[in-house]
Amino acid sequence: MARILKKEQWSDTIFSMLIEAKDVAKASKAGQFIILIPKEHGERVPLTIADSSKDEGWVQIVFQVVGKSTLELSRMNEGDELYSFVGPLGMPSEVEKFSGKVIMIGGGIGIAPIHPIAKTLKDLGNHVVSIIGARTADLLIMEDKMKEASTELIVATDDGSKGKKGFVNMVLEELLATEADNVDRIWAIGPPIMMKACTESAKKFNKPIIVSLNPIMVDGTGMCGACRVTVGGKTKFACVDGPEFDGALVDFDELMARQRQYKEQEQKALELYKAKEGLA
Amino acid sequence: MAERIKPAEKFKRDRVPMKEQDPKERVKNFNEVPYGYSLEEAIKEAQRCLQCKPAACVEGCPADVHIPQFIDKIIDEDIEAAFKEIKITNALPAVCGRVCPQEEQCEGNCVMNKKGKPIAIGRLERFVADWAREHGIVDEDIDESQKKGKKVAIVGSGPAGLACAADLAKLGYDVTVFEALHKPGGVLIYGIPEFRLPKSIVNYEVEQIKKMGVKIYTDYVIGYIKTVDELVEEYDAVFLANGAGAPSFLGIPGENLNGVYSASEFLTRSNLMRAFDFPEFDTPIQAGKRVVVIGGGNVAMDAVRTAKRLGAEEAIIVYRRSRAEMPARAEEIEHAEAEGIRFELLTNPIRVIGDENGNVKGLECVRMELGEPDESGRRRPVPIEGSNFVMDVDNVIVAIGQNANPIVARSATGVETNKWGYFVADEETGKTTHPKVWAGGDIVTGAATVILAVGAGKKAAKSIHETLSAQ
């Protein structure tokens, strides 16, 4: 169970893996996530499902190396087994056939989780306009897959090395300036600061926007409350009430503060691991 | 064989104390606090038992442990026989011997209470289970000819699920347990700290249950990967024992600041994820210089004692009623006191105060006094006006109870829940409103004790067996 079937490195820090997980693949729906533990001493790492195949029995995860756990995961190889892999978790995206267009925004590593939602929406017959962005061309992932999952695809990079120059929220705002009337729903997934900016843009045009939150999590089944977020003034657990919420109601500043909770410890663990493994 | 002493002698003898780690030392480690009895100590204590018929102690035991019989075998110095006597009804003796509230159950009913201290039944049970484990004594194999050819699914591998699984396996059912976490044991693994219940002991008893043929699938969240409705299709009976599992918060300002934990999160990080070994283990935990735990139950005691061991210079219990109303076991409170835990009783938190980075720096509280009794029969705490004060704290841990976790329930068509989301189940049988579904443990009663969950698991097993054998 939970064997790494395929591993790809997409940039210096971004990796994709197909994990053998028949039952998870069979049950998973767009918008849901998994939690894995790379090795026995590891922590529980939540990752959104980027793709899955019921027939072949795998789930795709895409992750960026930021700390010890993701570094250790990135150093595992095809054929290796993960210590633990559980899913699908969280509420699936509420997808339907809208009369107008839907806009799907994926920022950085957030392109991976936006992909299955875009794909599902397109399969339902929606007109899907996707905006995907990254800091620079090298960090842009899943362009082909997103093209397939969208009716129209717009690419943006912060430095202009590919597609439009600028942030995805600026592209969103331009789009809404001309097409707001035709847009029924927006999804945005990426770093909180990006989701916050997109939410501000959507608010200007009074358009509903769904965001997918990635707070620190432990069990992922509503038992511990580590992932609590404030939505519309109420405390919600991202793992069972979400991970998707109405962006207009999310307290992003609190989310960002809570994500920084273990920064010091994480740094220390990363340095110790690198020293132990002889990594630069 | 040790001698059997006369009743008059029995009354003269004191209860044999159990040696434990020095409080000054134990606050620096996670090793178990009590050392357990030696064989000599166990025999000496066993000799005090009056061997009452009928036995009041057994009536107080939700697991129906054959108490006088197993104690008698200790006097015979036949610990293997004592172990087998216990195992007839209880698959988790090393666990129950440690964490049962014996003072309210078996020992609470002990006739010796009238003349002194009750027989240390819990300590004797623990002794027998530990001895059997150390000597590699295992329960007899399941009689293959007893196989029923019927399948039972159990949701949750905590004490209720395990007890039910063991009893059904013994009766010849094909039992499969589904566990959401990556390790079986439920609250025994994620909730109860190592210093009170070593994980190696839980693992051992779980392994014994697996040896009886029980299959345990970890990393399997019923409600997501498979619904209860699907289990009902695939199995002859389903027992829902998924635990209460959704932490309550106080609803006071500042509760989402960094450094505020639910007790479940704090204990899960430390116990299941071994954060106390960070960075050897990857899960981090914070326990600053001053840690406040809000609540007065066993979970609060576990959390505050864990905080102390994680290095808090001051670990404080804040509880809104007085010591007399504290729901924690007396022994837990005494252990906490011996370890230097500070108790701020008749004190209620009203606001968590943060710094500019969103981290906890203080807790505003108000002093309380006890007024008229409320619906629980306990005197209601009433705030004393103008008594507000602020404590400087680095962490706040909320241990005020649980709500029903919705995941399992929302995938169980036809299984009625009450207005708080708990399953409605018959207390004696565990039967729910669905003919193929039973439920028991915290997801029926709300947060309770390990032994009540064991009892619920056993009752459900009995009822499932009766129902399936009548088919």
XYZ file of N, CA, C and O in Angstrom, chain A residues 23-24 27 32 37 40-44 68-69 72 83-91 216 218-219 221-226 228-230 235 237 239-240 254 257-258 261-262 265 269 272, chain B residues 180-183 190 219-221 224-226 245-247 249 255-262 264-265 268-269 272-273 278-286 357-359 402 405-407 410:
368
model
N -8.048 2.248 -3.129
C -9.300 2.658 -2.480
C -9.445 4.169 -2.424
O -10.539 4.713 -2.563
N -8.328 4.857 -2.193
C -8.377 6.323 -2.129
C -8.743 6.871 -3.507
O -9.593 7.757 -3.634
N -12.410 6.515 -4.245
C -13.342 7.340 -3.474
C -13.142 8.843 -3.671
O -14.018 9.631 -3.333
N -10.732 17.331 -2.630
C -10.353 16.626 -1.396
C -8.829 16.510 -1.280
O -8.099 16.798 -2.217
N 2.505 10.363 5.770
C 3.689 10.422 6.625
C 4.790 9.734 5.837
O 4.665 8.557 5.506
N 8.625 6.643 9.343
C 8.025 6.413 10.649
C 8.128 7.573 11.638
O 7.207 7.845 12.386
N 9.261 8.265 11.647
C 9.417 9.383 12.585
C 8.756 10.664 12.073
O 8.889 11.716 12.685
N 8.095 10.565 10.936
C 7.620 11.759 10.245
C 6.368 12.390 10.828
O 5.730 11.844 11.720
N 6.060 13.571 10.303
C 4.824 14.231 10.717
C 3.754 13.986 9.656
O 4.045 13.506 8.566
N 2.537 14.334 9.988
C 1.428 14.144 9.055
C 1.379 15.349 8.120
O 1.190 16.473 8.567
N 11.667 19.987 6.421
C 12.273 18.669 6.513
C 11.390 17.585 5.885
O 11.874 16.751 5.138
N 10.105 17.605 6.217
C 9.225 16.534 5.752
C 9.146 16.477 4.245
O 9.224 15.403 3.647
N 12.467 15.324 2.842
C 12.620 13.870 2.995
C 11.745 13.127 1.978
O 12.178 12.158 1.352
N 5.145 5.632 4.809
C 4.777 5.039 6.098
C 3.260 5.050 6.286
O 2.675 4.097 6.806
N 2.650 6.119 5.843
C 1.194 6.211 6.000
C 0.612 7.118 4.921
O 1.247 8.082 4.482
N -0.578 6.776 4.492
C -1.244 7.552 3.436
C -2.748 7.408 3.658
O -3.280 6.303 3.563
N -3.416 8.478 4.001
C -4.844 8.384 4.296
C -5.648 9.431 3.523
O -5.236 10.574 3.373
N -6.764 8.985 3.025
C -7.622 9.892 2.287
C -8.747 9.104 1.647
O -8.823 7.897 1.848
N -9.600 9.720 0.906
C -9.656 11.167 0.721
C -10.260 11.837 1.950
O -11.096 11.238 2.631
N -9.834 13.061 2.232
C -10.343 13.806 3.382
C -10.937 15.134 2.909
O -10.609 15.625 1.834
N -11.772 15.704 3.742
C -12.359 17.011 3.448
C -13.591 16.922 2.573
O -13.885 15.887 1.971
N -14.330 18.030 2.534
C -15.531 18.080 1.713
C -15.135 18.269 0.249
O -14.289 19.099 -0.058
N -2.164 24.601 9.175
C -1.485 23.475 9.821
C -2.556 22.498 10.292
O -3.587 22.894 10.832
N -3.285 18.311 11.919
C -2.675 17.106 12.478
C -3.465 15.876 12.022
O -3.100 15.229 11.054
N -4.594 15.597 12.675
C -5.275 14.345 12.303
C -6.045 14.483 10.986
O -6.175 13.516 10.251
N -9.197 14.856 10.595
C -10.556 14.313 10.632
C -11.429 15.046 11.650
O -12.432 14.525 12.106
N -11.024 16.244 12.019
C -11.861 17.050 12.910
C -11.654 16.792 14.379
O -12.375 17.317 15.218
N -10.651 15.993 14.709
C -10.469 15.600 16.095
C -9.653 16.597 16.894
O -9.838 16.729 18.099
N -8.705 17.288 16.248
C -7.757 18.077 17.047
C -8.001 19.572 16.992
O -7.636 20.287 17.918
N -8.574 20.072 15.917
C -8.837 21.515 15.868
C -7.628 22.373 15.544
O -7.681 23.590 15.656
N -6.518 21.765 15.119
C -5.324 22.539 14.776
C -5.591 23.453 13.582
O -5.043 24.537 13.477
N -8.077 25.216 12.705
C -9.219 26.120 12.766
C -8.935 27.456 12.083
O -7.842 27.994 12.157
N -9.960 27.923 11.406
C -9.884 29.165 10.645
C -11.139 29.961 10.978
O -12.160 29.382 11.348
N -11.047 31.275 10.865
C -12.232 32.085 11.107
C -12.886 32.401 9.763
O -12.255 32.970 8.874
N -15.570 30.116 14.047
C -14.458 29.180 13.939
C -14.901 27.944 13.176
O -15.914 27.339 13.486
N -13.334 24.250 11.171
C -12.188 23.358 11.017
C -11.995 23.120 9.523
O -12.875 22.553 8.866
N -10.323 21.020 7.970
C -10.277 19.622 7.531
C -11.654 19.005 7.322
O -11.821 18.205 6.424
N -12.620 19.343 8.131
C -13.949 18.737 7.949
C -15.004 19.701 7.407
O -15.922 19.280 6.723
N -5.392 35.984 9.900
C -5.278 34.994 10.970
C -4.686 33.691 10.415
O -3.809 33.085 11.026
N -0.999 34.060 10.011
C -0.313 34.059 11.312
C -0.225 32.627 11.844
O 0.818 32.197 12.334
N -1.328 31.900 11.720
C -1.336 30.524 12.252
C -0.381 29.603 11.478
O 0.194 28.689 12.044
N 3.196 29.421 12.843
C 3.291 28.981 14.222
C 4.581 28.238 14.583
O 5.113 28.427 15.660
N 5.037 27.382 13.703
C 6.185 26.522 14.051
C 7.422 26.854 13.231
O 8.283 26.020 13.037
N 10.850 26.035 14.858
C 11.101 24.590 14.996
C 11.342 23.955 13.629
O 12.201 23.095 13.476
N 14.596 21.846 12.492
C 14.496 20.456 12.048
C 15.122 20.287 10.666
O 15.814 19.314 10.401
N 19.001 20.484 10.953
C 19.535 19.256 11.547
C 19.533 18.109 10.542
O 20.486 17.348 10.441
N -9.106 5.372 11.618
C -8.794 6.562 10.815
C -7.320 6.954 10.905
O -6.735 7.420 9.927
N -6.722 6.771 12.076
C -5.322 7.173 12.242
C -4.388 6.069 11.735
O -4.839 4.993 11.363
N -3.089 6.346 11.772
C -2.139 5.370 11.240
C -1.748 4.311 12.264
O -0.984 3.414 11.952
N -2.220 4.450 13.485
C -1.941 3.437 14.501
C -3.233 3.059 15.204
O -4.035 3.939 15.522
N -3.575 8.105 21.085
C -3.367 9.531 20.844
C -3.633 10.387 22.082
O -3.121 11.490 22.207
N -5.461 3.984 8.720
C -5.549 4.974 7.639
C -6.830 4.800 6.826
O -6.825 4.909 5.600
N -7.905 4.482 7.488
C -9.133 4.160 6.781
C -10.280 4.935 7.424
O -10.787 4.548 8.476
N -10.638 6.040 6.833
C -11.649 6.903 7.439
C -13.033 6.564 6.892
O -13.357 6.896 5.750
N -15.497 8.735 4.470
C -14.861 9.268 3.265
C -14.530 8.147 2.274
O -14.986 8.141 1.153
N -13.692 7.216 2.726
C -13.227 6.187 1.790
C -14.340 5.176 1.532
O -14.435 4.579 0.474
N -15.154 5.009 2.539
C -16.286 4.097 2.434
C -17.357 4.643 3.379
O -17.025 5.147 4.450
N -14.532 12.743 19.587
C -13.597 13.347 18.646
C -13.875 14.638 17.918
O -13.638 14.713 16.734
N -14.351 15.681 18.544
C -14.296 17.027 17.961
C -14.181 17.974 19.141
O -15.082 18.049 19.952
N -13.058 18.662 19.264
C -12.827 19.423 20.495
C -13.765 20.616 20.671
O -14.098 21.302 19.707
N -14.348 24.361 22.116
C -13.592 25.548 22.515
C -14.501 26.419 23.354
O -15.708 26.200 23.433
N -9.136 32.975 20.894
C -8.939 31.526 20.996
C -8.201 30.932 19.792
O -7.712 29.813 19.864
N -8.126 31.684 18.693
C -7.394 31.156 17.535
C -5.983 31.709 17.444
O -5.308 31.551 16.434
N -5.519 32.359 18.504
C -4.144 32.858 18.508
C -3.174 31.678 18.489
O -3.501 30.576 18.942
N -1.980 31.948 18.005
C -0.950 30.903 18.014
C -0.565 30.593 19.449
O -0.295 31.487 20.235
N -0.521 29.311 19.746
C -0.179 28.928 21.118
C -1.393 28.480 21.903
O -1.260 28.028 23.029
N -2.583 28.581 21.286
C -3.778 28.031 21.924
C -4.044 26.655 21.278
O -4.128 26.545 20.055
N -4.142 25.659 22.124
C -4.379 24.304 21.645
C -5.681 23.760 22.223
O -6.053 24.098 23.346
N -6.288 22.830 21.500
C -7.242 21.950 22.162
C -6.391 20.885 22.848
O -5.273 20.602 22.394
N -6.882 17.825 22.728
C -6.710 16.748 21.748
C -5.503 16.996 20.863
O -4.729 16.084 20.595
N -5.368 18.222 20.387
C -4.227 18.513 19.524
C -2.919 18.373 20.301
O -1.969 17.732 19.851
N -2.326 14.708 21.077
C -2.053 13.941 19.863
C -0.636 14.218 19.366
O 0.097 13.301 18.988
N -0.265 15.486 19.386
C 1.111 15.807 18.976
C 2.114 15.069 19.855
O 3.076 14.482 19.373
N 0.721 10.486 20.077
C 0.718 9.742 18.809
C 1.933 10.105 17.959
O 2.570 9.241 17.366
N 2.220 11.408 17.899
C 3.257 11.865 16.979
C 4.615 12.015 17.660
O 5.579 12.413 17.032
N 10.831 15.661 19.592
C 11.238 16.579 18.517
C 12.658 17.066 18.827
O 12.940 17.371 19.976
N 13.570 17.166 17.881
C 13.411 16.940 16.451
C 13.722 15.514 15.984
O 13.791 15.308 14.781
N 13.912 14.576 16.906
C 14.082 13.188 16.470
C 12.836 12.736 15.711
O 12.911 12.026 14.714
N 11.686 13.134 16.229
C 10.427 12.941 15.511
C 10.035 14.314 14.971
O 10.329 15.326 15.591
N 9.373 14.325 13.819
C 9.241 15.582 13.079
C 8.119 16.510 13.530
O 8.057 17.645 13.089
N 7.211 16.031 14.359
C 6.074 16.873 14.713
C 6.454 17.828 15.841
O 6.858 17.386 16.911
N 6.319 19.127 15.605
C 6.690 20.085 16.648
C 5.576 20.306 17.662
O 4.420 19.940 17.419
N 5.929 20.851 18.794
C 4.948 21.215 19.816
C 5.518 22.401 20.568
O 6.738 22.572 20.642
N 4.641 23.233 21.084
C 5.111 24.348 21.902
C 4.642 24.147 23.326
O 3.476 23.868 23.560
N 2.464 39.603 16.912
C 2.653 38.530 15.924
C 1.565 37.462 15.961
O 1.690 36.430 15.311
N 0.564 37.703 16.753
C -0.516 36.712 16.824
C -0.229 35.569 17.780
O -0.879 34.527 17.722
N 0.783 35.749 18.662
C 1.082 34.707 19.649
C 0.450 35.047 20.999
O 0.324 36.221 21.350
N -15.665 17.473 24.510
C -15.740 17.122 23.100
C -17.143 17.312 22.557
O -18.103 17.244 23.297
N -18.116 14.154 16.444
C -17.509 14.313 15.128
C -18.535 13.884 14.074
O -19.121 12.821 14.191
N -18.736 14.699 13.030
C -19.841 14.421 12.094
C -19.534 13.444 10.968
O -20.449 12.994 10.279
N -18.269 13.094 10.754
C -17.896 12.384 9.516
C -18.620 11.044 9.356
O -19.174 10.742 8.305
N -22.631 11.356 9.050
C -23.247 11.848 7.811
C -23.217 10.810 6.692
O -23.839 11.002 5.662
